[in-house]
Amino acid sequence: MSHINVTINGRQYRMACEEGQEARLLKLAENLETRIGSLRGKFGEIGDARLTVMAALTVCDELLDASARIRTLEEELTALRDVRVAAADRARATQTAVAAALNSAADRIEKTTQVLNRTIGGGVAIG
């Protein structure tokens, strides 16, 4: 477990994180600090706690929107996978039907050829 110092709303906080996650935690703190600074620019000095809560609510709002979008995309992905499977099934069925039709045509041609060979070979004149 690592410990690092982060600055949020001008205050330093000592935070614990897993090994290797220090840079991520610093980036998260910087992001929150930027949000608080942006809110301070819009609303002025309305109190540290209020700015922090507003920044947290902004993050939560974005997270809810992102989660909803992810759910929508997952549903679309599932639908597309279903369509792909159905299309593959139709393609296999079509391929099987075409193969059967070709085999049937080949059989008919073969039978017609045999009849013609017997007819021509039997000395029957055509024409």
Short mmCIF file of C-alpha atoms in Angstrom, two decimals:
data_model
loop_
_atom_site.label_atom_id
_atom_site.label_comp_id
_atom_site.label_asym_id
_atom_site.label_seq_id
_atom_site.Cartn_x
_atom_site.Cartn_y
_atom_site.Cartn_z
CA MET A 1 0.00 0.00 0.00
CA SER A 2 1.39 3.35 -1.09
CA HIS A 3 0.68 6.76 0.36
CA ILE A 4 0.74 10.00 -1.58
CA ASN A 5 -0.25 13.58 -0.93
CA VAL A 6 -2.92 15.12 -3.15
CA THR A 7 -4.19 18.68 -3.23
CA ILE A 8 -7.92 19.23 -3.48
CA ASN A 9 -9.42 22.69 -3.17
CA GLY A 10 -6.13 24.06 -1.95
CA ARG A 11 -5.81 21.51 0.86
CA GLN A 12 -3.37 18.64 1.09
CA TYR A 13 -4.64 15.15 1.88
CA ARG A 14 -2.57 12.06 2.50
CA MET A 15 -4.18 9.19 0.59
CA ALA A 16 -3.51 5.48 0.48
CA CYS A 17 -3.63 3.55 -2.78
CA GLU A 18 -2.46 0.26 -4.23
CA GLU A 19 1.07 0.00 -5.55
CA GLY A 20 1.27 1.37 -9.08
CA GLN A 21 -1.91 3.48 -8.74
CA GLU A 22 -0.19 6.64 -7.52
CA ALA A 23 -0.25 8.42 -10.89
CA ARG A 24 -3.92 7.58 -11.36
CA LEU A 25 -4.85 8.93 -7.93
CA LEU A 26 -2.88 12.12 -8.63
CA LYS A 27 -4.70 12.51 -11.96
CA LEU A 28 -8.08 12.02 -10.25
CA ALA A 29 -7.21 14.64 -7.64
CA GLU A 30 -6.07 17.05 -10.36
CA ASN A 31 -9.34 16.49 -12.22
CA LEU A 32 -11.37 17.24 -9.10
CA GLU A 33 -9.22 20.30 -8.38
CA THR A 34 -9.85 21.55 -11.94
CA ARG A 35 -13.60 21.07 -11.51
CA ILE A 36 -13.60 22.95 -8.24
CA GLY A 37 -11.59 25.76 -9.86
CA SER A 38 -14.06 25.93 -12.73
CA LEU A 39 -17.01 26.10 -10.34
CA ARG A 40 -15.23 28.78 -8.29
CA GLY A 41 -14.82 30.77 -11.51
CA LYS A 42 -18.55 30.50 -12.25
CA PHE A 43 -19.98 31.01 -8.77
CA GLY A 44 -17.25 32.83 -6.88
CA GLU A 45 -16.36 32.09 -3.29
CA ILE A 46 -19.42 30.21 -2.05
CA GLY A 47 -17.60 28.11 0.50
CA ASP A 48 -15.11 25.29 0.23
CA ALA A 49 -17.50 22.55 1.30
CA ARG A 50 -20.18 23.72 -1.12
CA LEU A 51 -17.71 23.88 -4.03
CA THR A 52 -16.47 20.38 -3.22
CA VAL A 53 -20.02 19.02 -3.03
CA MET A 54 -20.93 20.72 -6.31
CA ALA A 55 -17.84 19.24 -7.99
CA ALA A 56 -18.70 15.80 -6.61
CA LEU A 57 -22.26 16.11 -7.89
CA THR A 58 -20.95 17.13 -11.32
CA VAL A 59 -18.76 14.02 -11.39
CA CYS A 60 -21.69 11.85 -10.28
CA ASP A 61 -23.90 13.38 -12.98
CA GLU A 62 -21.31 12.56 -15.66
CA LEU A 63 -20.90 9.06 -14.23
CA LEU A 64 -24.66 8.41 -14.37
CA ASP A 65 -24.80 9.69 -17.96
CA ALA A 66 -21.82 7.54 -18.92
CA SER A 67 -23.34 4.48 -17.22
CA ALA A 68 -26.62 4.99 -19.08
CA ARG A 69 -24.74 5.36 -22.36
CA ILE A 70 -22.75 2.19 -21.64
CA ARG A 71 -25.98 0.28 -20.95
CA THR A 72 -27.46 1.55 -24.21
CA LEU A 73 -24.33 0.59 -26.14
CA GLU A 74 -24.29 -2.86 -24.51
CA GLU A 75 -27.93 -3.38 -25.54
CA GLU A 76 -27.12 -2.25 -29.09
CA LEU A 77 -24.12 -4.58 -29.15
CA THR A 78 -26.26 -7.50 -28.01
CA ALA A 79 -28.85 -6.70 -30.69
CA LEU A 80 -26.14 -6.48 -33.35
CA ARG A 81 -24.69 -9.80 -32.23
CA ASP A 82 -28.15 -11.36 -32.47
CA VAL A 83 -28.57 -9.93 -35.98
CA ARG A 84 -25.15 -11.25 -36.97
CA VAL A 85 -25.99 -14.73 -35.68
CA ALA A 86 -29.34 -14.69 -37.50
CA ALA A 87 -27.64 -13.52 -40.72
CA ALA A 88 -25.02 -16.26 -40.41
CA ASP A 89 -27.78 -18.83 -39.88
CA ARG A 90 -29.64 -17.53 -42.96
CA ALA A 91 -26.43 -17.60 -44.98
CA ARG A 92 -25.79 -21.22 -43.94
CA ALA A 93 -29.37 -22.17 -44.81
CA THR A 94 -29.07 -20.42 -48.19
CA GLN A 95 -25.75 -22.11 -48.86
CA THR A 96 -27.28 -25.50 -48.01
CA ALA A 97 -30.29 -24.81 -50.25
CA VAL A 98 -28.07 -23.70 -53.15
CA ALA A 99 -25.87 -26.78 -52.72
CA ALA A 100 -28.95 -29.02 -52.70
CA ALA A 101 -30.34 -27.30 -55.82
CA LEU A 102 -27.02 -27.69 -57.62
CA ASN A 103 -26.79 -31.34 -56.63
CA SER A 104 -30.36 -31.89 -57.83
CA ALA A 105 -29.61 -30.14 -61.13
CA ALA A 106 -26.43 -32.21 -61.53
CA ASP A 107 -28.44 -35.40 -60.92
CA ARG A 108 -31.03 -34.36 -63.55
CA ILE A 109 -28.29 -33.51 -66.03
CA GLU A 110 -26.62 -36.85 -65.36
CA LYS A 111 -29.90 -38.72 -65.91
CA THR A 112 -30.62 -36.76 -69.08
CA THR A 113 -27.10 -37.54 -70.32
CA GLN A 114 -27.62 -41.24 -69.63
CA VAL A 115 -30.93 -41.23 -71.51
CA LEU A 116 -29.34 -39.42 -74.45
CA ASN A 117 -26.40 -41.80 -74.46
CA ARG A 118 -28.72 -44.80 -74.50
CA THR A 119 -30.85 -43.23 -77.22
CA ILE A 120 -27.89 -42.23 -79.39
CA GLY A 121 -25.98 -45.40 -78.54
CA GLY A 122 -29.06 -47.57 -79.35
CA GLY A 123 -29.06 -46.41 -82.94
CA VAL A 124 -32.19 -44.31 -82.78
CA ALA A 125 -31.94 -41.49 -85.21
CA ILE A 126 -32.68 -38.04 -84.03
CA GLY A 127 -34.05 -35.60 -86.35
#
